[in-house]
Amino acid sequence: MDRPSAVERSLREAAPHEIFDVIRSLIERRHHAQSVELLMADYAMTRLQPVGVLPHTRPPVSVYESAPGRAFGAQEPHCVYDDSAATVTVHVPVSVRGDRLGVLGVTLRAGEDGPAPEVLAEIQGYADALAHEVVVAERDTDLFLQARRAERLTLAAEMQWQLLPGRSCARPEYTIGAQLEPAYAIFGDSFDWSGSADDLYVTVSNGMGEGIDAALLTNLAVNALRNARRAGLDLSDQAYLADQAVYGQYRGSRYVSTLLLRFRLPTGEVEIIDAGSPRVWRVRRGAVEAVELEPQMPLGMFEDTVYAPQRFSVEPGDRLLFVSDGVYDALSPGGEKYSLRALAGSINGTRLLPASQVPRAMLQQLLGHRGSGPAADDSLVMCLDWHGRPAVDRSPQGVPPGPAGAHHAGDRSDG
């Protein structure tokens, strides 16, 4: 039997472009699988595309209307039986730390009772190991990045997607999901996050202009913010140094609208700097409300701008939505702007979805308003669900704490 350590060792020893072949061989040998297929989610998060040498001979499948898509959306195994062939295909999600990458499909001979739980668990273990290696392998091979493309990316979009940390992330304290549109022609919008033991930093940016000019501007701003953050500077100094970097390059002719946030994981206290836009919405106990902030100058507009953070708190069960100008300014074919009422309705309509699925769903509703024509601006939606830090039971011999400790930080019953 291939133990997880043996599987991981085999993957580490394989060439980056061969890691899926290694997993496929292991599964075929261990479970006598008839076929093993890896599908990657495309940049628009609407299709699952096969991994393989270009050109792809197998057509993609829908995220919404397919068996692999069901496993991808629910993030749980999904089995499809073929009685005529006496087989069962097990679809399991390929995800790492909450970032949904794709689906692994394994076709097995069907037993009377279907795949045993231990077989499902083992296949999921293979998928988990593969997910970690895909993230590492993408530094050294284009195989998996090519599988994500339903169409050719513009050069600006290529730059922007390579800049991102991922499209979703999960920790006990929070879950994040984000999406950009038009996925294959994005240029100025971007997002970033970084977590540590006690802090979560989030930025949402919108560089002015179009095409390569906007992508270059946003790349400069995001990397300047990362440089300052990784030097251990506080939020105000991060904004100040990024502002200086952009101003030094463009002398005020171009600037970047940015939200900078620092979440204290133990307490839910938040520092935020509103350097222009986008805007923040909060869903608390079912009520949708805008988070009112004091606007400050966008990064790079003026020299020596001083930034002062504001503060608020998040509670377990809170949902925060970050929405760029491209959403508010989207026009229908008749010239009607996407209204705040429509946005609030979209936020309400997605309240039962996990954070990783909310941005795609909201942008799909925006597309319904805008129609099929080309977008006048790119759009970004980020969703952050705050769970709070789980309480640690420090009572002797596991005796539950008294009333003073009855409310756990991770309790979502009020949301």
mmCIF file with all atom_site columns, C-alpha atoms in Angstrom, residues 4 6 38 118 143 222 224 234 246 287 312 328 341 408:
data_model
loop_
_atom_site.group_PDB
_atom_site.id
_atom_site.type_symbol
_atom_site.label_atom_id
_atom_site.label_alt_id
_atom_site.label_comp_id
_atom_site.label_asym_id
_atom_site.label_entity_id
_atom_site.label_seq_id
_atom_site.pdbx_PDB_ins_code
_atom_site.Cartn_x
_atom_site.Cartn_y
_atom_site.Cartn_z
_atom_site.occupancy
_atom_site.B_iso_or_equiv
_atom_site.pdbx_formal_charge
_atom_site.auth_seq_id
_atom_site.auth_comp_id
_atom_site.auth_asym_id
_atom_site.auth_atom_id
_atom_site.pdbx_PDB_model_num
ATOM 1  C CA . PRO A 1 4   ? 1.081   9.243  2.080   1.00 0.00 ? 4   PRO A CA 1
ATOM 2  C CA . ALA A 1 6   ? 5.644   7.419  -0.152  1.00 0.00 ? 6   ALA A CA 1
ATOM 3  C CA . LEU A 1 38  ? -7.033  15.934 -13.886 1.00 0.00 ? 38  LEU A CA 1
ATOM 4  C CA . GLU A 1 118 ? -11.383 4.110  2.760   1.00 0.00 ? 118 GLU A CA 1
ATOM 5  C CA . LEU A 1 143 ? 1.608   22.575 -18.163 1.00 0.00 ? 143 LEU A CA 1
ATOM 6  C CA . VAL A 1 222 ? 1.423   45.798 -5.302  1.00 0.00 ? 222 VAL A CA 1
ATOM 7  C CA . ALA A 1 224 ? 5.886   48.188 -3.350  1.00 0.00 ? 224 ALA A CA 1
ATOM 8  C CA . ASP A 1 234 ? 2.933   49.248 9.848   1.00 0.00 ? 234 ASP A CA 1
ATOM 9  C CA . VAL A 1 246 ? 4.289   55.243 -7.658  1.00 0.00 ? 246 VAL A CA 1
ATOM 10 C CA . ALA A 1 287 ? -28.313 43.177 7.244   1.00 0.00 ? 287 ALA A CA 1
ATOM 11 C CA . PHE A 1 312 ? -13.430 49.057 13.250  1.00 0.00 ? 312 PHE A CA 1
ATOM 12 C CA . TYR A 1 328 ? -20.605 50.299 -9.895  1.00 0.00 ? 328 TYR A CA 1
ATOM 13 C CA . ARG A 1 341 ? -29.904 48.476 -5.000  1.00 0.00 ? 341 ARG A CA 1
ATOM 14 C CA . HIS A 1 408 ? -16.810 30.972 21.670  1.00 0.00 ? 408 HIS A CA 1
#
